[in-house]
Amino acid sequence: MSTMCLKIQTSHFLIVLFFALLNLGLYMFPNYTNTSKTAPMTTLDRHSNTQCKTTASLQLDRHSNTTNRSCLYLSTSFTGRIGNQMFIYATMVGLARAQNRMPFINTGGDLLTIFPITNIRTDINTTGWSVIGESGYATFDSKFMNLPQRNLTLAGYLQSWRYFLHAQDEIRREFTFVPSIQKEADAVLASCRSQLQNHVIVGVHVRRGDFVLDHKQKFGYGVANASYFVKAFAKIRSLLPNQNITFLVASDNLTWCKDNIKDTSVTFLPERDRGIHFAILSSCDHVILTSGTFGWWIAWLANGISIYFEGYIKKDSPLEAGFTSRDYYPLGWIGLGN
């Protein structure tokens, strides 16, 4: 046999042997898969580095209060009106993101009428979960920054910007107005700007309503007088010299505003749905607020110069017991009194 034929036969034998071994391997290990690729994250896990359980497995252990699960959850429940609910929701998200937890709430409350918030889950039962409460409704509580390693429900008003400063970009996305509200607000502002070209527009929110009632006053709620607006307007003008400024005023008591806020640069917004006022004022260049959390969030979302009423919480009142000004008002906001 020639050398050439021997080489061909040897090559043929090696090829046959290779495929035989390959088939043997597939037969012995039929379920072998390549594990070098990372498995896709579940829907629950889109904001976290922790692999969370699927919805099916959550339903099996939804009553559990142990740490023996793929990730930990943080929930809460709403109390109060829009401004209060926004603080509760923002704090839940902020604390969860800081501690690698998944935030959720069972119901969207009043927020869903204004914002398309996303952290809503109706398939998880929090019965039996530990509840952790605050030491003051508007005082930063450091214990929230190191939560116990188990599923928890937050309780309280949770009114401090310090709980969610690190997650503010996400919070701003969550508090984007639904299209119908934003469209109407944009139309109002576009009309204002077309008539007031090259004007800086300052939103002014005047909260009076139930805060002027005797029992609210005794409890510690303060309201701004006409003198506050004189000071606030003057402060804005000093910060924006040589600027044409228009003050756009919205209130739950428009009659009082027209009788007491006297300035040639003021435009009063007609009474509208609260969501429309909210969207209009928070789209202004800067904001002057008085009392209440609704005005606080208008200023926070506007993200310009913010002037607040220092007398919102009265000194030596029952309401002052849970209030710390530096924890409630963000750095850079300017406080003025009556």
Coordinates of C-alpha atoms in Angstrom, one line a residue:
M1 CA 0.0 0.0 0.0
S2 CA 1.4 3.4 -0.9
T3 CA 2.2 6.0 1.7
M4 CA -0.5 8.3 0.2
C5 CA -3.2 5.7 0.7
L6 CA -2.1 5.0 4.2
K7 CA -2.4 8.7 5.1
I8 CA -5.9 8.9 3.6
Q9 CA -7.1 5.8 5.5
T10 CA -5.6 7.2 8.7
S11 CA -7.3 10.6 8.2
H12 CA -10.6 8.8 7.5
F13 CA -10.3 6.8 10.7
L14 CA -9.6 9.9 12.8
I15 CA -12.7 11.7 11.4
V16 CA -14.9 8.7 12.1
L17 CA -13.5 8.4 15.6
F18 CA -14.2 12.2 16.3
F19 CA -17.9 12.0 15.3
A20 CA -18.3 8.8 17.3
L21 CA -17.0 10.5 20.4
L22 CA -19.1 13.6 19.8
N23 CA -22.3 11.5 19.5
L24 CA -21.4 9.6 22.7
G25 CA -21.0 12.9 24.6
L26 CA -24.4 14.2 23.4
Y27 CA -26.0 10.9 24.4
M28 CA -24.5 10.9 27.9
F29 CA -25.1 14.7 28.5
P30 CA -28.3 15.6 26.6
N31 CA -29.2 18.6 28.8
Y32 CA -25.8 20.3 28.7
T33 CA -26.0 24.0 28.0
N34 CA -23.5 26.8 27.9
T35 CA -23.4 28.5 31.2
S36 CA -21.0 31.2 30.2
K37 CA -23.9 33.6 29.4
T38 CA -25.8 35.4 32.1
A39 CA -29.4 34.4 32.4
P40 CA -31.9 37.2 31.7
M41 CA -33.2 39.1 34.7
T42 CA -36.8 38.8 35.7
T43 CA -39.2 41.6 35.3
L44 CA -39.1 42.2 39.1
D45 CA -35.4 42.6 39.0
R46 CA -35.1 45.4 36.4
H47 CA -33.9 48.0 39.0
S48 CA -31.8 45.7 41.1
N49 CA -28.6 43.6 41.0
T50 CA -30.3 41.0 43.2
Q51 CA -32.1 38.1 41.4
C52 CA -35.7 38.3 42.5
K53 CA -38.2 35.5 42.5
T54 CA -40.8 35.1 39.8
T55 CA -44.4 36.0 40.4
A56 CA -45.4 32.3 40.8
S57 CA -42.9 31.7 43.5
L58 CA -43.8 34.9 45.3
Q59 CA -47.4 33.7 45.5
L60 CA -46.2 30.6 47.2
D61 CA -44.4 32.4 50.0
R62 CA -46.1 35.8 50.0
H63 CA -47.0 35.5 53.7
S64 CA -43.4 34.8 54.7
N65 CA -41.5 37.3 56.9
T66 CA -38.1 35.6 56.7
T67 CA -35.0 36.5 54.9
N68 CA -34.8 33.2 53.0
R69 CA -35.7 34.6 49.6
S70 CA -34.0 35.9 46.5
C71 CA -34.5 39.6 47.3
L72 CA -36.1 41.8 50.0
Y73 CA -39.1 44.0 49.5
L74 CA -40.1 47.3 50.9
S75 CA -43.7 48.5 50.9
T76 CA -45.9 51.2 52.5
S77 CA -49.4 52.5 52.5
F78 CA -50.7 56.0 51.7
T79 CA -52.2 58.5 54.1
G80 CA -53.3 62.1 53.5
R81 CA -53.7 63.9 50.2
I82 CA -51.5 64.3 47.1
G83 CA -48.5 66.0 48.7
N84 CA -48.4 63.5 51.6
Q85 CA -48.7 60.5 49.3
M86 CA -45.8 61.8 47.2
F87 CA -43.5 62.0 50.2
I88 CA -44.5 58.5 51.2
Y89 CA -43.9 57.1 47.7
A90 CA -40.6 58.9 47.1
T91 CA -39.2 57.8 50.5
M92 CA -40.2 54.2 49.8
V93 CA -38.4 54.2 46.5
G94 CA -35.4 56.1 47.8
L95 CA -34.8 53.7 50.8
A96 CA -35.4 50.7 48.6
R97 CA -32.8 51.8 46.0
A98 CA -30.3 52.7 48.7
Q99 CA -30.5 49.2 50.2
N100 CA -31.0 47.0 47.1
R101 CA -34.7 46.2 47.8
M102 CA -37.7 46.1 45.5
P103 CA -40.2 48.9 46.4
F104 CA -43.9 48.4 45.8
I105 CA -47.3 49.6 47.0
N106 CA -50.6 47.8 46.6
T107 CA -52.6 50.8 45.4
G108 CA -51.7 53.9 43.5
G109 CA -54.0 56.1 45.6
D110 CA -54.6 59.6 44.4
L111 CA -51.2 59.7 42.7
L112 CA -52.5 57.6 39.7
T113 CA -54.9 60.4 38.8
I114 CA -51.9 62.7 38.1
F115 CA -48.8 60.5 37.6
P116 CA -48.2 57.1 35.9
I117 CA -46.3 55.7 38.8
T118 CA -44.9 52.2 38.2
N119 CA -44.1 50.5 41.5
I120 CA -47.5 49.0 42.1
R121 CA -48.0 45.4 42.9
T122 CA -51.4 43.8 43.7
D123 CA -50.2 40.2 43.9
I124 CA -48.1 40.4 47.1
N125 CA -49.8 40.2 50.5
T126 CA -47.9 42.1 53.2
T127 CA -49.9 40.6 56.1
G128 CA -47.5 39.6 58.9
W129 CA -44.6 41.8 57.6
S130 CA -42.8 43.9 60.2
V131 CA -43.8 47.5 60.3
I132 CA -41.2 50.2 60.9
G133 CA -42.3 53.7 61.9
E134 CA -40.8 57.1 62.0
S135 CA -39.7 59.2 65.0
G136 CA -41.0 62.4 63.5
Y137 CA -43.2 63.1 60.5
A138 CA -40.8 65.6 59.0
T139 CA -37.5 64.7 60.7
F140 CA -34.8 62.5 59.1
D141 CA -34.5 59.2 61.0
S142 CA -31.2 57.4 60.4
K143 CA -32.6 54.0 61.3
F144 CA -34.3 53.9 57.9
M145 CA -30.9 53.9 56.2
N146 CA -30.0 50.5 57.8
L147 CA -33.2 48.5 57.7
P148 CA -33.5 45.0 59.2
Q149 CA -32.8 42.2 56.7
R150 CA -36.4 41.1 56.2
N151 CA -39.5 42.3 54.2
L152 CA -40.8 45.5 55.7
T153 CA -43.7 47.9 55.6
L154 CA -42.9 51.6 56.2
A155 CA -45.3 53.6 58.3
G156 CA -45.6 57.4 58.7
Y157 CA -45.5 60.6 56.6
L158 CA -41.8 60.3 55.9
Q159 CA -41.3 63.9 54.9
S160 CA -37.6 64.4 54.4
W161 CA -35.8 65.0 51.1
R162 CA -32.8 63.2 52.6
Y163 CA -34.5 59.9 52.2
F164 CA -34.6 60.1 48.4
L165 CA -31.9 62.6 47.3
H166 CA -29.8 59.8 45.7
A167 CA -32.8 58.6 43.7
Q168 CA -34.1 62.0 42.6
D169 CA -33.8 61.2 38.9
E170 CA -36.0 58.2 39.2
I171 CA -38.5 60.1 41.4
R172 CA -38.7 62.9 38.8
R173 CA -39.5 60.3 36.2
E174 CA -42.2 58.7 38.4
F175 CA -43.7 62.2 39.0
T176 CA -44.1 63.0 35.3
F177 CA -47.6 64.2 34.7
V178 CA -50.0 62.1 32.7
P179 CA -50.3 63.4 29.1
S180 CA -53.8 64.9 29.4
I181 CA -52.7 67.0 32.4
Q182 CA -49.4 68.0 30.9
K183 CA -51.0 69.0 27.6
E184 CA -53.4 71.4 29.3
A185 CA -50.6 72.8 31.5
D186 CA -48.4 73.4 28.5
A187 CA -51.2 75.2 26.6
V188 CA -51.7 77.6 29.5
L189 CA -48.0 78.3 29.8
A190 CA -47.5 78.7 26.1
S191 CA -50.3 81.3 26.1
C192 CA -48.6 83.2 29.0
R193 CA -45.2 83.1 27.3
S194 CA -46.6 84.3 24.0
Q195 CA -48.1 87.3 25.7
L196 CA -45.2 87.9 28.0
Q197 CA -42.2 87.3 25.8
N198 CA -38.8 87.3 27.5
H199 CA -40.4 87.1 30.9
V200 CA -39.3 84.9 33.8
I201 CA -42.4 83.2 35.1
V202 CA -42.5 82.5 38.8
G203 CA -45.2 80.1 40.1
V204 CA -46.8 81.1 43.4
H205 CA -48.8 78.6 45.4
V206 CA -51.0 80.0 48.1
R207 CA -52.4 77.4 50.5
R208 CA -55.1 78.5 52.9
G209 CA -58.1 76.3 53.0
D210 CA -58.5 74.3 56.2
F211 CA -55.2 75.8 57.6
V212 CA -57.1 78.9 58.6
L213 CA -59.5 77.0 60.8
D214 CA -59.2 77.5 64.6
H215 CA -58.3 73.9 65.4
K216 CA -55.6 73.8 62.7
Q217 CA -54.2 77.1 63.9
K218 CA -54.0 75.8 67.5
F219 CA -52.4 72.6 66.4
G220 CA -49.6 74.6 64.7
Y221 CA -50.4 75.2 61.1
G222 CA -49.4 78.7 59.9
V223 CA -50.5 80.7 56.9
A224 CA -48.8 83.4 55.0
N225 CA -50.0 87.0 55.2
A226 CA -49.9 89.7 52.5
S227 CA -46.5 90.9 53.9
Y228 CA -44.9 87.6 53.0
F229 CA -45.6 88.0 49.4
V230 CA -44.2 91.5 49.4
K231 CA -40.9 90.1 50.8
A232 CA -40.9 87.1 48.5
F233 CA -41.5 89.1 45.3
A234 CA -38.7 91.5 46.4
K235 CA -36.4 88.6 47.0
I236 CA -37.0 87.2 43.6
R237 CA -36.4 90.5 42.0
S238 CA -33.1 90.9 43.9
L239 CA -32.0 87.5 42.7
L240 CA -33.0 88.2 39.1
P241 CA -32.0 91.8 38.5
N242 CA -32.9 93.4 35.2
Q243 CA -35.3 90.6 34.4
N244 CA -38.9 91.0 33.4
I245 CA -40.8 88.8 35.9
T246 CA -44.4 87.6 36.0
F247 CA -45.8 86.0 39.2
L248 CA -48.4 83.3 38.3
V249 CA -50.6 82.8 41.3
A250 CA -52.8 79.7 42.0
S251 CA -54.7 79.1 45.3
D252 CA -57.5 77.3 47.0
N253 CA -58.8 80.7 48.0
L254 CA -58.5 83.0 44.9
T255 CA -60.7 85.7 46.5
W256 CA -58.3 86.2 49.4
C257 CA -55.4 86.3 46.9
K258 CA -57.0 89.0 44.8
D259 CA -57.8 91.1 47.9
N260 CA -54.3 90.8 49.5
I261 CA -51.6 90.2 46.8
K262 CA -51.2 93.6 45.2
D263 CA -48.5 93.7 42.6
T264 CA -48.7 94.9 39.0
S265 CA -46.7 91.8 37.9
V266 CA -49.2 89.3 39.2
T267 CA -51.4 87.1 37.0
F268 CA -54.0 85.0 38.8
L269 CA -54.8 81.5 37.4
P270 CA -58.5 80.7 37.3
E271 CA -59.8 77.9 39.4
R272 CA -59.0 74.5 37.9
D273 CA -58.5 70.9 38.8
R274 CA -55.6 70.6 41.3
G275 CA -53.6 68.4 38.9
I276 CA -53.7 71.2 36.3
H277 CA -52.5 73.8 38.8
F278 CA -49.8 71.4 39.9
A279 CA -48.5 70.9 36.4
I280 CA -48.6 74.6 35.5
L281 CA -46.8 75.8 38.6
S282 CA -44.2 73.1 38.6
S283 CA -43.4 74.0 34.9
C284 CA -42.6 77.6 35.9
D285 CA -39.0 78.8 36.1
H286 CA -39.1 79.4 39.8
V287 CA -41.5 78.9 42.7
I288 CA -42.8 80.7 45.8
L289 CA -44.6 78.4 48.2
T290 CA -46.5 79.0 51.4
S291 CA -47.8 76.1 53.5
G292 CA -48.3 72.4 52.9
T293 CA -46.7 69.5 51.1
F294 CA -48.5 70.3 47.8
G295 CA -46.6 73.5 47.4
W296 CA -43.4 71.8 48.5
W297 CA -43.6 69.3 45.6
I298 CA -44.4 72.1 43.2
A299 CA -41.1 73.7 44.1
W300 CA -39.1 70.5 44.1
L301 CA -40.3 69.5 40.6
A302 CA -39.8 73.0 39.2
N303 CA -36.2 72.8 40.4
G304 CA -35.4 76.5 40.2
I305 CA -35.2 79.2 42.9
S306 CA -37.5 78.1 45.7
I307 CA -38.8 80.5 48.4
Y308 CA -40.8 79.1 51.3
F309 CA -42.8 80.4 54.2
E310 CA -40.9 80.0 57.4
G311 CA -44.0 80.2 59.5
Y312 CA -45.7 77.1 58.0
I313 CA -45.1 75.2 61.3
K314 CA -45.7 77.4 64.3
K315 CA -43.1 77.6 67.1
D316 CA -43.8 75.7 70.3
S317 CA -46.9 74.1 68.8
P318 CA -47.8 70.4 69.0
L319 CA -47.1 70.2 65.2
E320 CA -43.5 71.4 65.8
A321 CA -42.7 68.3 67.8
G322 CA -42.0 66.1 64.7
F323 CA -40.7 68.8 62.5
T324 CA -37.0 69.6 61.6
S325 CA -36.6 72.5 59.1
R326 CA -33.3 71.4 57.7
D327 CA -34.7 67.9 57.1
Y328 CA -37.9 69.1 55.4
Y329 CA -36.6 72.0 53.3
P330 CA -33.8 71.1 50.8
L331 CA -30.5 72.9 50.9
G332 CA -30.6 76.1 48.9
W333 CA -34.2 76.9 49.5
I334 CA -34.8 80.3 50.9
G335 CA -37.1 80.9 53.9
L336 CA -38.9 84.1 54.7
G337 CA -41.5 85.0 57.3
N338 CA -44.5 87.3 57.4

